[in-house]
Coordinates of C-alpha atoms in Angstrom, one line a residue:
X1 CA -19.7 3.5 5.3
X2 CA -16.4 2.9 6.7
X3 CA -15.9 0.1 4.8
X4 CA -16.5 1.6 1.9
X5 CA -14.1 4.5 2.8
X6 CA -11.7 1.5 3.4
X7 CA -11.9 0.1 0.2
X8 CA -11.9 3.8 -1.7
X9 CA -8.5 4.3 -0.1
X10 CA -7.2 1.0 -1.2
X11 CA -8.4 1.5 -4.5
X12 CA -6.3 5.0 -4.5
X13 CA -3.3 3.1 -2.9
X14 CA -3.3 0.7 -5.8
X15 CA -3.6 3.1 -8.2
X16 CA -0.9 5.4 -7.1
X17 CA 1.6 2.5 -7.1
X18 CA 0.9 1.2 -10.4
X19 CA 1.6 4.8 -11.3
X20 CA 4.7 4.8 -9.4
X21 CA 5.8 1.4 -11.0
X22 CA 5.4 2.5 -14.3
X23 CA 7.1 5.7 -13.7
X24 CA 9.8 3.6 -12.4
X25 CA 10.2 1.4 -15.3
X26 CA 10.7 4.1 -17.6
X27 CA 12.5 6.1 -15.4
X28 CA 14.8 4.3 -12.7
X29 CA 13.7 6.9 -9.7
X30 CA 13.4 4.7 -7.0
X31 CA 16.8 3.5 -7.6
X32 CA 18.7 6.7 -8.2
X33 CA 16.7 8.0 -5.2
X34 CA 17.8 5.3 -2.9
X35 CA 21.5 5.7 -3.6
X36 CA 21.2 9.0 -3.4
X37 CA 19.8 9.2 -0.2
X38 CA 22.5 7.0 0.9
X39 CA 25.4 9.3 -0.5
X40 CA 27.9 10.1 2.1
X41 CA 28.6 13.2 3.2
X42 CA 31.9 14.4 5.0
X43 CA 31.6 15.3 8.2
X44 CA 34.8 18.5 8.1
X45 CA 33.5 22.1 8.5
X46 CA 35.8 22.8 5.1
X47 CA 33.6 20.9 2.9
X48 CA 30.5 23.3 3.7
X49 CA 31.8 26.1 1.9
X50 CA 30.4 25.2 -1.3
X51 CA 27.1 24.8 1.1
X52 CA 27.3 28.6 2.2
X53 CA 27.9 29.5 -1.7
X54 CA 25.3 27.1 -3.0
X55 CA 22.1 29.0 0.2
X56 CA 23.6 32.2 -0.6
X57 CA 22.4 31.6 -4.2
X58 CA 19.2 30.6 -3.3
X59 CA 19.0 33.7 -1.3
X60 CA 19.7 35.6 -3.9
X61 CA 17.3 34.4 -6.6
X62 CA 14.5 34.7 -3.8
X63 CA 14.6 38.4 -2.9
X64 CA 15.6 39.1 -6.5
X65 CA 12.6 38.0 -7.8
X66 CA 11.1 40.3 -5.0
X67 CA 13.1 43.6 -6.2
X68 CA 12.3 42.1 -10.1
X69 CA 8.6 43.1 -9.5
X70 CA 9.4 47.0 -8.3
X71 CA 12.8 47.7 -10.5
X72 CA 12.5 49.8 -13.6
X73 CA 15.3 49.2 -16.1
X74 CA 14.9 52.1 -17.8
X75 CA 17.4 55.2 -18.4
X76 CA 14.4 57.6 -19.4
X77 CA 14.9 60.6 -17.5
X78 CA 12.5 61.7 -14.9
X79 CA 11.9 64.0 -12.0
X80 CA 12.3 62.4 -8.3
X81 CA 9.2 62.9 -6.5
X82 CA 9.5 60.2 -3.9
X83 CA 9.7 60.3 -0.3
X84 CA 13.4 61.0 0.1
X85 CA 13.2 65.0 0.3
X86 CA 16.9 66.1 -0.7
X87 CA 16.6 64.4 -4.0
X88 CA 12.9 66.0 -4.5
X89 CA 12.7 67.5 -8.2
X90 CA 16.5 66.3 -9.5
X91 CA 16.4 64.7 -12.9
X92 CA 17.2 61.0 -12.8
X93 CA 16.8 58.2 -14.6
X94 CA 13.6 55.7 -14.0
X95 CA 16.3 53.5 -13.2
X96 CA 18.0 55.0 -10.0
X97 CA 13.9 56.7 -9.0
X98 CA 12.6 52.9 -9.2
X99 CA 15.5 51.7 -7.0
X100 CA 14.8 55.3 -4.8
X101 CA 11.2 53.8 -4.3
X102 CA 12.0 50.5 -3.2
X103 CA 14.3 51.9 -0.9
X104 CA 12.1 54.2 1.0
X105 CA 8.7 53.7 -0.3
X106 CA 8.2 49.8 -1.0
X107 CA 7.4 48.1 2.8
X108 CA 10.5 46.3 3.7
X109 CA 12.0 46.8 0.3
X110 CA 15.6 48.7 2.1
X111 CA 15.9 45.4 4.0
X112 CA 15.2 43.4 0.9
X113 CA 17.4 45.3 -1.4
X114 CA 20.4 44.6 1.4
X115 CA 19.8 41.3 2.0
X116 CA 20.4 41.5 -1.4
X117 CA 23.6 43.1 -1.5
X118 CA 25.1 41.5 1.3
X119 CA 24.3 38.0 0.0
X120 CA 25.6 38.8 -3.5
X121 CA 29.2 39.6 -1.7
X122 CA 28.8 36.4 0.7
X123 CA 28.0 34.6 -2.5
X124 CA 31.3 35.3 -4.0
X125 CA 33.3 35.2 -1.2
X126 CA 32.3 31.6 -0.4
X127 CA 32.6 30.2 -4.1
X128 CA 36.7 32.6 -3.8
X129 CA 37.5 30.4 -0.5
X130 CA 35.8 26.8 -1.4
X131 CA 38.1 26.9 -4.4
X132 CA 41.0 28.0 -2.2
X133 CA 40.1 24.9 0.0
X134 CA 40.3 22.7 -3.0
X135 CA 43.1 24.3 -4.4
X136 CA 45.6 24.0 -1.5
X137 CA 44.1 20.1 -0.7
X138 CA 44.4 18.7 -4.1
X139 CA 40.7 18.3 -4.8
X140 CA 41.3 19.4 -8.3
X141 CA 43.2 16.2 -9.2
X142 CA 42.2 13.5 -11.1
X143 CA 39.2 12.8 -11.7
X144 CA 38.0 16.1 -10.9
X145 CA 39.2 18.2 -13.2
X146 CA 36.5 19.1 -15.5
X147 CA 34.8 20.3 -11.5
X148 CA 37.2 22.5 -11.1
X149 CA 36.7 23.5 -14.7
X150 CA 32.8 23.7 -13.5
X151 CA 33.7 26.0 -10.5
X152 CA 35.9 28.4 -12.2
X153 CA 33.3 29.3 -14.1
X154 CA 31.0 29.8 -11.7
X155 CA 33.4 32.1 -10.3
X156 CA 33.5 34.1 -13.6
X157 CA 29.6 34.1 -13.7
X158 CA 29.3 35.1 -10.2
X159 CA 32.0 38.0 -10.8
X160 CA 29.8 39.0 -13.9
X161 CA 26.9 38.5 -12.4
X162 CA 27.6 40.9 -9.5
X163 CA 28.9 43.9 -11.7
X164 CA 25.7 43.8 -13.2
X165 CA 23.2 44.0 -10.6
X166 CA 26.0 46.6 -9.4
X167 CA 25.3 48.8 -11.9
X168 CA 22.1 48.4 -12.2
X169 CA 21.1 51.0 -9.6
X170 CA 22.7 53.7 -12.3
X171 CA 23.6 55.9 -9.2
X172 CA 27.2 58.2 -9.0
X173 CA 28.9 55.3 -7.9
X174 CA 28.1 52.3 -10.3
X175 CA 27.9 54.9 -13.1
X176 CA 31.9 55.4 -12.4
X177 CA 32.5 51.7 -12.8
X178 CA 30.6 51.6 -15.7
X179 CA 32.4 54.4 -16.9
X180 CA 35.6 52.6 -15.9
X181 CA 34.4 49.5 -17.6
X182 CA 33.8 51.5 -20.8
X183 CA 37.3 52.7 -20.7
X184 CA 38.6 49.0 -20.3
X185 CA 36.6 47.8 -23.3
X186 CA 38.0 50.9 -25.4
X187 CA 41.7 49.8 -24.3
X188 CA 41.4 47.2 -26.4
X189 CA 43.3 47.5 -29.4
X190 CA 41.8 47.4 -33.0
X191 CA 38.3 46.2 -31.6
X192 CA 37.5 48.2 -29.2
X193 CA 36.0 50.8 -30.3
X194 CA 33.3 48.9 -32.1
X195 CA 32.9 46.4 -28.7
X196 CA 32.6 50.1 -26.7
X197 CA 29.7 50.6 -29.2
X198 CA 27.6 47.6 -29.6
X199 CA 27.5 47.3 -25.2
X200 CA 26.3 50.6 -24.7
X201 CA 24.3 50.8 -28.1
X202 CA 26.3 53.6 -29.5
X203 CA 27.9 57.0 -27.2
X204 CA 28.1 56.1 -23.2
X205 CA 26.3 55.9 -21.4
X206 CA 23.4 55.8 -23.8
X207 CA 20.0 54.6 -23.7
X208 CA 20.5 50.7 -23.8
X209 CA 23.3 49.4 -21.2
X210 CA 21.2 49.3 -18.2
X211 CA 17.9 47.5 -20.1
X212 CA 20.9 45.2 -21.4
X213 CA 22.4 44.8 -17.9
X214 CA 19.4 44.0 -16.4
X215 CA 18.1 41.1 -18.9
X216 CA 21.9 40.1 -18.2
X217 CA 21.1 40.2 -14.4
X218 CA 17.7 38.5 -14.3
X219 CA 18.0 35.8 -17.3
X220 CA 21.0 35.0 -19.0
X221 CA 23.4 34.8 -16.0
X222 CA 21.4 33.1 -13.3
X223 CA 20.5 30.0 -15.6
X224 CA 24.0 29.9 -16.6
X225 CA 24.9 29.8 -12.8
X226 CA 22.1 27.5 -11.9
X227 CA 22.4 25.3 -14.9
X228 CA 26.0 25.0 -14.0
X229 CA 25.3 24.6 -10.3
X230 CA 23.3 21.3 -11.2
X231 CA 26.0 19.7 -13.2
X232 CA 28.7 20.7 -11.0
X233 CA 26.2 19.0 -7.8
X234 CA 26.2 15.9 -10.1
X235 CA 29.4 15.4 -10.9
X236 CA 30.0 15.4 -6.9
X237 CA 26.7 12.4 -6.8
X238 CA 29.2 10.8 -9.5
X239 CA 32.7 11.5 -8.4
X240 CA 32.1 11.1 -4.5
X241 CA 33.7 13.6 -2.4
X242 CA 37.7 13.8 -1.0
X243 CA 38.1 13.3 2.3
X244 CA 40.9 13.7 4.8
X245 CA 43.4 10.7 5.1
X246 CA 41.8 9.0 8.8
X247 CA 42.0 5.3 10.2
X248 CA 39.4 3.5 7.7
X249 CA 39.3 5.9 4.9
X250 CA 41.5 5.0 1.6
X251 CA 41.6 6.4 -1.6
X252 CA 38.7 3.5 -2.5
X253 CA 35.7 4.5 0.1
X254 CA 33.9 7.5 1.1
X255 CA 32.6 7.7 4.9
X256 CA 30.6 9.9 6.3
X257 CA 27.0 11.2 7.5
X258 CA 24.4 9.4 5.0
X259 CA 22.6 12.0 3.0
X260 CA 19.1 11.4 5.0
X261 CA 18.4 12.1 7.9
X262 CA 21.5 13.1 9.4
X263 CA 23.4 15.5 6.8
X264 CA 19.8 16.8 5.5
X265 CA 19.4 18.1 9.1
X266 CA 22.5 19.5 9.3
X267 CA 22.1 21.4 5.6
X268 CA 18.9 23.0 6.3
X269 CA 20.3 24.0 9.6
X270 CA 23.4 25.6 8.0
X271 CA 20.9 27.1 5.1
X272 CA 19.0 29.0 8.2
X273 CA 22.0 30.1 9.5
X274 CA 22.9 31.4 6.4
X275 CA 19.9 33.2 5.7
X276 CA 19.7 34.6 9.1
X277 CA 23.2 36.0 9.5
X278 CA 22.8 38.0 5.8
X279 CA 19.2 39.3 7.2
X280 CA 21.5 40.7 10.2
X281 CA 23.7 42.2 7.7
X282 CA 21.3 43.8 6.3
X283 CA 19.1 45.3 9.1
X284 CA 22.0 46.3 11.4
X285 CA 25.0 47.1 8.9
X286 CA 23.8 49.6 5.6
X287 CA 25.5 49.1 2.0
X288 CA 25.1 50.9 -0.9
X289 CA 22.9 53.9 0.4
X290 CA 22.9 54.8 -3.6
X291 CA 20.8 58.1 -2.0
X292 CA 24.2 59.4 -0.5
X293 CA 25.8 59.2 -3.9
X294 CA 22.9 60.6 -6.4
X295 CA 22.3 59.9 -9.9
X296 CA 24.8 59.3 -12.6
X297 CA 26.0 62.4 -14.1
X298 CA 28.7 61.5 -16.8
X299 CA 30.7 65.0 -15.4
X300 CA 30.9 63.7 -11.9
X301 CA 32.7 61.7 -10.1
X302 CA 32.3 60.2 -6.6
X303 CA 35.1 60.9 -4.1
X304 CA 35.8 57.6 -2.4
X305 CA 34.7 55.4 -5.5
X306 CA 35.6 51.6 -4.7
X307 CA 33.8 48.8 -6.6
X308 CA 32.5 45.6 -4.5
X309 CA 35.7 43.4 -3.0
X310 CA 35.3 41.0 -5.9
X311 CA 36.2 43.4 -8.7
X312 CA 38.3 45.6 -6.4
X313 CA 42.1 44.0 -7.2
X314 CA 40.6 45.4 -11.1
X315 CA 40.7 48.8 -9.6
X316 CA 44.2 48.7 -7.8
X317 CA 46.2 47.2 -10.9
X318 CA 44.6 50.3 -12.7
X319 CA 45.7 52.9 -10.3
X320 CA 48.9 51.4 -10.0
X321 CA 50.3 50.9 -13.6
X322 CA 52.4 53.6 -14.4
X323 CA 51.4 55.8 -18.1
X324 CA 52.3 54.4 -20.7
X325 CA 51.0 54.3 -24.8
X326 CA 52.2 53.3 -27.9
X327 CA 50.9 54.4 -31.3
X328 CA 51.2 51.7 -33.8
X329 CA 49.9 51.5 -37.5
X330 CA 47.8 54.6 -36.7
X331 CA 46.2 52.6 -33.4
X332 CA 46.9 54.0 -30.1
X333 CA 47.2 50.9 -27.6
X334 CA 46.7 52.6 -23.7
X335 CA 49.0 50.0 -21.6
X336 CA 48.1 51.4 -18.8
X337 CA 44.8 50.5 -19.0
X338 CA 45.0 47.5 -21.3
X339 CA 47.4 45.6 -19.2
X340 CA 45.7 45.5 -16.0
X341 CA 42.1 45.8 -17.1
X342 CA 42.1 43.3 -19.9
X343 CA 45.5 41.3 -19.6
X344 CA 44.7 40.6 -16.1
X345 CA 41.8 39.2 -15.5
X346 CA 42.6 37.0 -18.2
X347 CA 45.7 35.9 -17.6
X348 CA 44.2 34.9 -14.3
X349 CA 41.0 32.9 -15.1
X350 CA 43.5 31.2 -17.6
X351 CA 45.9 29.9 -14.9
X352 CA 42.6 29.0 -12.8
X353 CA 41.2 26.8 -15.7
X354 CA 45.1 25.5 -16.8
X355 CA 46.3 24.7 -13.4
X356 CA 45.1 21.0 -12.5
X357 CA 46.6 20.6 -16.3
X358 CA 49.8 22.1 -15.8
X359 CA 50.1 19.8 -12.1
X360 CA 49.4 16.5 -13.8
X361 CA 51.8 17.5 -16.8
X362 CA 54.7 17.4 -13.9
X363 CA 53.7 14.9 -11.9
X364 CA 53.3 12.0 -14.7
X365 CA 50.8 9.2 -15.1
X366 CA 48.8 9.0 -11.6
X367 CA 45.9 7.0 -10.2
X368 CA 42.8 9.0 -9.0
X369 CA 43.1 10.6 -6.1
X370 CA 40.2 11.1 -3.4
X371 CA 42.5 11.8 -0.2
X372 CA 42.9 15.4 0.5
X373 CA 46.8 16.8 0.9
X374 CA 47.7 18.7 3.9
X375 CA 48.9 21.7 2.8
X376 CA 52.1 21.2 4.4
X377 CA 53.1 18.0 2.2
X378 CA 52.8 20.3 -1.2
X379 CA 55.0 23.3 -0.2
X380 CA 55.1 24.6 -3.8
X381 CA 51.7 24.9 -4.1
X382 CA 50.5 25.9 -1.4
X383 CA 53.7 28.9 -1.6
X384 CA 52.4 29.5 -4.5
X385 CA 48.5 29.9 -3.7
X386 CA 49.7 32.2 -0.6
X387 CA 52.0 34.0 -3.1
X388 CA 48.9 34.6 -5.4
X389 CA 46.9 35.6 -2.5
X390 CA 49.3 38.4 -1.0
X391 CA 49.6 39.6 -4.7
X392 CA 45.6 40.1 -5.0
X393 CA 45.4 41.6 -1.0
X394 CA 48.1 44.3 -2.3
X395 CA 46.2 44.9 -5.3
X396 CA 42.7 45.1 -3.2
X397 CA 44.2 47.7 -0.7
X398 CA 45.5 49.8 -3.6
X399 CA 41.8 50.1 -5.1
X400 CA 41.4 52.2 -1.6
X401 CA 44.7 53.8 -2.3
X402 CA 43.1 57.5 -2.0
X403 CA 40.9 56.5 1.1
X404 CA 44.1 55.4 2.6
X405 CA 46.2 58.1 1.9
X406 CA 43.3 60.9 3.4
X407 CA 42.6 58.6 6.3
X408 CA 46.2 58.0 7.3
X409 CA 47.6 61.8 6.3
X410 CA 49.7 60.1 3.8
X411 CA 51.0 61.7 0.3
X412 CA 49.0 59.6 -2.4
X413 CA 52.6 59.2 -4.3
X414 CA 53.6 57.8 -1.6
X415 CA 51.0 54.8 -1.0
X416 CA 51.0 54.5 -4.9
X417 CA 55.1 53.9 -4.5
X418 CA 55.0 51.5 -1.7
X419 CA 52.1 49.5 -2.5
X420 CA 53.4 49.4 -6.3
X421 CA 57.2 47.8 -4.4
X422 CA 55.2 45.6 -2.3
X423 CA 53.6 43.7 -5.1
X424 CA 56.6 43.1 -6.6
X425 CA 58.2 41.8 -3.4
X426 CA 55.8 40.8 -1.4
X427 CA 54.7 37.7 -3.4
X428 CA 58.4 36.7 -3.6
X429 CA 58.4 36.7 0.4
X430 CA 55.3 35.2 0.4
X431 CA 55.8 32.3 -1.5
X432 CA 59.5 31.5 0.1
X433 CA 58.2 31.9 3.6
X434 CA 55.9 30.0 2.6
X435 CA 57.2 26.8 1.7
X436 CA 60.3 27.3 4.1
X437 CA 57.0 26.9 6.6
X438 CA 55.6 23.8 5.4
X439 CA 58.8 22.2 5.0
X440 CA 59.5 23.5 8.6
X441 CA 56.0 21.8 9.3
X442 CA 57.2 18.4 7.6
X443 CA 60.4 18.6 10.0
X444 CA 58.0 18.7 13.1
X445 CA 56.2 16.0 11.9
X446 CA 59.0 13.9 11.8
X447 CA 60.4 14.7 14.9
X448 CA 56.9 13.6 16.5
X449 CA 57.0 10.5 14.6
X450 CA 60.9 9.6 16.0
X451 CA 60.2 11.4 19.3
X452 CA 56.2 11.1 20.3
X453 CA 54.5 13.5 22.1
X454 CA 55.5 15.7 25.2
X455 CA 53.6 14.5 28.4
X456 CA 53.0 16.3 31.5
X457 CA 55.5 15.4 33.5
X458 CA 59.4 15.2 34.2
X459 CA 61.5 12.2 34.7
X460 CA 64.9 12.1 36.1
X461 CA 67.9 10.8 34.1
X462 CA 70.6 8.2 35.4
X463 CA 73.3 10.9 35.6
X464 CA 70.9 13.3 37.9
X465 CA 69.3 15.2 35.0
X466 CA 65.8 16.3 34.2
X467 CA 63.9 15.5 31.0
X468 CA 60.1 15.8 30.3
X469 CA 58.6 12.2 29.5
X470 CA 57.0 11.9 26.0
X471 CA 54.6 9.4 24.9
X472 CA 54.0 7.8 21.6
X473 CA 51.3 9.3 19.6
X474 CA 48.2 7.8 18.8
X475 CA 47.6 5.5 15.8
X476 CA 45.1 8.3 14.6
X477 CA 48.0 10.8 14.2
X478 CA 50.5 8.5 13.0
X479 CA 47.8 7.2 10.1
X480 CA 47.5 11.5 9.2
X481 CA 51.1 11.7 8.9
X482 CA 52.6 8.8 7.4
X483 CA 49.7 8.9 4.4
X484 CA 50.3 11.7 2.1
X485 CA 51.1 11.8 -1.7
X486 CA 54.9 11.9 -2.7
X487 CA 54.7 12.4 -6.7
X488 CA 58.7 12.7 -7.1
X489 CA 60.4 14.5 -9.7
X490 CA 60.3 13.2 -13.4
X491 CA 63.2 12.2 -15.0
X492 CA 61.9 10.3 -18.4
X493 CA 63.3 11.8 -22.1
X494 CA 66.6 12.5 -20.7
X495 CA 68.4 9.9 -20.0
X496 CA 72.2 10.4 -21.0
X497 CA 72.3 7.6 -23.9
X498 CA 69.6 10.2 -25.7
X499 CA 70.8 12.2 -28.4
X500 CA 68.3 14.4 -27.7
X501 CA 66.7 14.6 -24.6
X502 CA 63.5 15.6 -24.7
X503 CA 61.0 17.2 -21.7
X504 CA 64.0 19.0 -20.0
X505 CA 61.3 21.9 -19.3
X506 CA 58.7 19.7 -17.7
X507 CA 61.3 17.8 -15.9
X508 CA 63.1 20.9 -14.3
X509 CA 59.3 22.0 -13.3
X510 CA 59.0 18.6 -11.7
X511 CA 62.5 19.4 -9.7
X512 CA 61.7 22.5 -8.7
X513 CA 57.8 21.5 -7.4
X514 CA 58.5 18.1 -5.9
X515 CA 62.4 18.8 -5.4
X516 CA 62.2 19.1 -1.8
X517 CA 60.2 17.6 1.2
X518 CA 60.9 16.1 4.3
X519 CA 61.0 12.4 4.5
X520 CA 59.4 10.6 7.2
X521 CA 60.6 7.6 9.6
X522 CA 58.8 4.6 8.3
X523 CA 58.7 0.9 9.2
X524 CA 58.1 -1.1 5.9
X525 CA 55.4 -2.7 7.1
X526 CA 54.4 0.9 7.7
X527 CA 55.4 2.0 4.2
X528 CA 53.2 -1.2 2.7
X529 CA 49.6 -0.1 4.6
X530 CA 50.4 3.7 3.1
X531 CA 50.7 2.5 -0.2
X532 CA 47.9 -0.1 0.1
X533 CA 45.8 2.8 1.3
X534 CA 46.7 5.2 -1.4
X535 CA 46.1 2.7 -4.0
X536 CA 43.5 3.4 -6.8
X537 CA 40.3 1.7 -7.1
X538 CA 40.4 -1.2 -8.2
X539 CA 44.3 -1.7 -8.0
X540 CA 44.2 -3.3 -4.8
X541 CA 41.8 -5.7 -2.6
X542 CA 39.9 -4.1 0.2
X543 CA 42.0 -4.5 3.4
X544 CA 41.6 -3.7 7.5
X545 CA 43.2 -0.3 7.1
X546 CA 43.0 0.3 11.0

């Protein structure tokens, strides 16, 4: 018996790798598999952002399809008879009295529905700051720009894909933004009218928005996002990621953690931490208790109304821009509302998706680049991220404008005036502190490089004096400092022999972003290993860069 047990397994064990093999031939998974699992990974807590986006996600899509099985997209009116006594007998659509019963009659569905929530903001907040980390390190650059094309628009789905499970509740509070929304969309001139119509399926609120919102919600959007997640995942396999400029790494290798066993453990750790610090959220910290707020009532309005963080700068450019309309050819066109609401956001995503464009348009021909900048060494854009940044806190604070102005015992005018001053100035301050503090940071770099580093302890001078004894610093350091990308400004097409010379706009950009810097004491043989190191692949040989 045993040996016939033996020779059973053997027989399986032959089988199942002749079905492996031929699997293999025709596709090449035992190849892709092993270089895959040999993938480095960097080690710096900055390049897990995308990590805490990407769990957050999967958080997402796993109590959704939890809440998918109770929700009722529905805006047929009923009366509440649920457990929640206050509300007993008020009209409501199925809507809100589905998202009533998961809330206090589903077991566990109040945690659910926050873990929900709270993940949703996480989720966007992670994607906002991972494409601030690659923004202000230059991991946009060549040859990742179509990524960042990739992770803009996750951004924009994750924005959209927010509002709508939002407002899918159809409670006091999301029925205002949707109200809010439907007076954006009719802001638009010519069009908008007829947009306002075919989303909400004739008069708002109507019958069809929330059924619309919710296929939105559930289908459309996720396999956008996850479609887009999985070639934005390969493009990093392909690409390789950046890294920060260290003794051994060059712009031609990756090191780091292999992908098994050592970053695997760490990802599924980071994924548990992830999914247990939202389940806190949500179990000691309540959001969106849609109960407080009651249904949507199209002549009410909730005192307090704010939108989630992600959509709230929306909010503050609208309470901020002064009246103003024009009529024209018989079309009224609402500025106040057209502007910020529709001018805005686009404006915005359109700088997003036309920025690593516009850099590599001033900078010139440039080899790929997989060493990270420190911010310091690009003052003008990282002054102009923080400028950008300062702009959108000023515009998030003045979505609270009302809450601040009965909190603090403030006239509204008031808060409207000086929040409306500080994002003209504020920016402007932000920007030229800014880069007067990252060239300030250049200056100290330099003096460390000419001066080493202070030691603990003080040395007398010849003539009697005191001074503290410094030491030189550490190849480590030095290697950080000296290696940094110096794209200088472009002078080509106009030269003074030209009769017409050409690019004097892109040129002036180049002055004014590359214009200034501090430059750094640097032997040649010094100045030879930097540019050996920064070298492309495959434009120079493999050297000891230590």
């Amino acid at each position: 018996m045993a040996v016939a047990g033996e020779d059973g397994s053997s027989r399986s064990t032959a089988r199942g790798e002749r079905v492996v093999s031929a699997l293999d031939k025709r596709l090449p998974v035992s190849q892709a598999g092993r270089e895959f699992l040999r993938k480095a990974f960097p080690d710096h807590w900055s390049f897990l952002l995308g990590e805490i986006a990407l769990y957050s996600l999967l958080v997402l899509v796993a109590t959704g399809v939890f809440l998918a099985f109770f929700f009722h997209p529905s805006m047929a009116k009923q009366s509440y008879t649920g457990s929640y006594e206050p509300l007993q007998g008020v009209l409501m659509s199925e809507a809100f009295a589905s998202v009533m019963h998961i809330s206090f009659d589903v077991r566990g569905g109040l945690l659910i529905r926050q873990i929900h929530h709270w993940g949703a903001l996480v989720f966007v907040a992670a994607i906002c700051v991972h494409l601030l980390r690659i923004f202000f390190t230059g991991a946009f650059r060549r040859p990742r720009e179509a990524n960042w094309t990739i992770g803009v628009t996750l951004f924009l789905l994750a924005v959209l894909e927010g509002f709508c499970g939002y407002s899918l509740p159809d409670d006091l509070l999301s029925g205002t933004g949707l109200r809010t929304t439907q007076g954006i969309v009719l802001s638009i001139p010519v069009v908008g009218t007829y947009l306002s119509f075919f989303v909400f399926g004739g008069q708002f609120p109507g019958h069809e928005i929330i059924p619309r919102l919710y296929v939105a919600h559930i289908l459309l959007l996720p396999g956008l996002l996850l479609a887009l997640v999985t070639v934005h995942l390969t493009f990093i396999v392909y690409h390789k990621h950046t890294q920060w400029a260290l003794p051994g790494r060059t712009n031609r290798n990756v090191i780091g953690k292999p992908f098994y066993p050592q970053y695997t453990t760490k990802s599924l750790g980071l994924f548990f931490a992830v999914a247990g610090v939202l389940t806190l959220l949500a179990a000691l910290l309540q959001i969106n208790p849609i109960w407080a707020f009651g249904p949507y009532r199209a002549d009410q309005v909730s005192i307090g109304s704010q939108p989630d963080w992600y959509v709230g700068f929306l909010e503050g450019a609208l309470r901020l821009m002064p009246a103003a309309e024009t009529d024209v050819a018989g079309h009224t066109v609402v500025w106040d509302v057209f502007l910020p609401g529709v001018v805005l956001p686009v404006t915005l995503f359109l700088v997003l998706y036309s920025y690593p464009y516009f850099e590599r348009w001033i900078t010139g021909p440039a080899p790929e680049q997989h060493l990270c900048d420190r911010p310091r060494n690009q003052p003008t854009r990282t002054a102009l991220g923080v400028a950008a940044v300062s702009a959108y806190a000023v515009l998030l604070m003045a979505g609270g404008q009302d809450v601040i102005a009965f909190v603090f015992g403030i006239r509204l005018e008031w808060v409207t005036y000086t929040l409306r001053t500080a994002l003209l100035v504020l920016p402007f301050l932000a920007y030229h502190a800014t880069k007067r503090a990252c060239l300030g940071l250049q200056a100290a770099d330099r003096g460390r490089l000419l001066e080493g580093r202070a030691a603990a302890e003080v040395r007398q001078t010849a003539d009697g004096g005191y001074q503290q004894a410094r030491t030189l610093l550490p190849p480590a350091e030095v290697y950080r400092i000296l290696v940094r990308d110096e794209p200088r400004p472009r002078a080509h097409g106009t030269e003074v022999w030209r009769w017409f010379r050409k690019h004097r706009i892109r040129n002036a950009l180049s002055r004014w972003y590359f214009g200034k810097r501090v430059e750094l004491p640097a032997t040649d043989w010094q100045r030879q290993r930097v540019e050996l190191v920064r070298a492309a692949p495959g434009a120079a040989e493999e050297a000891d860069d230590t």
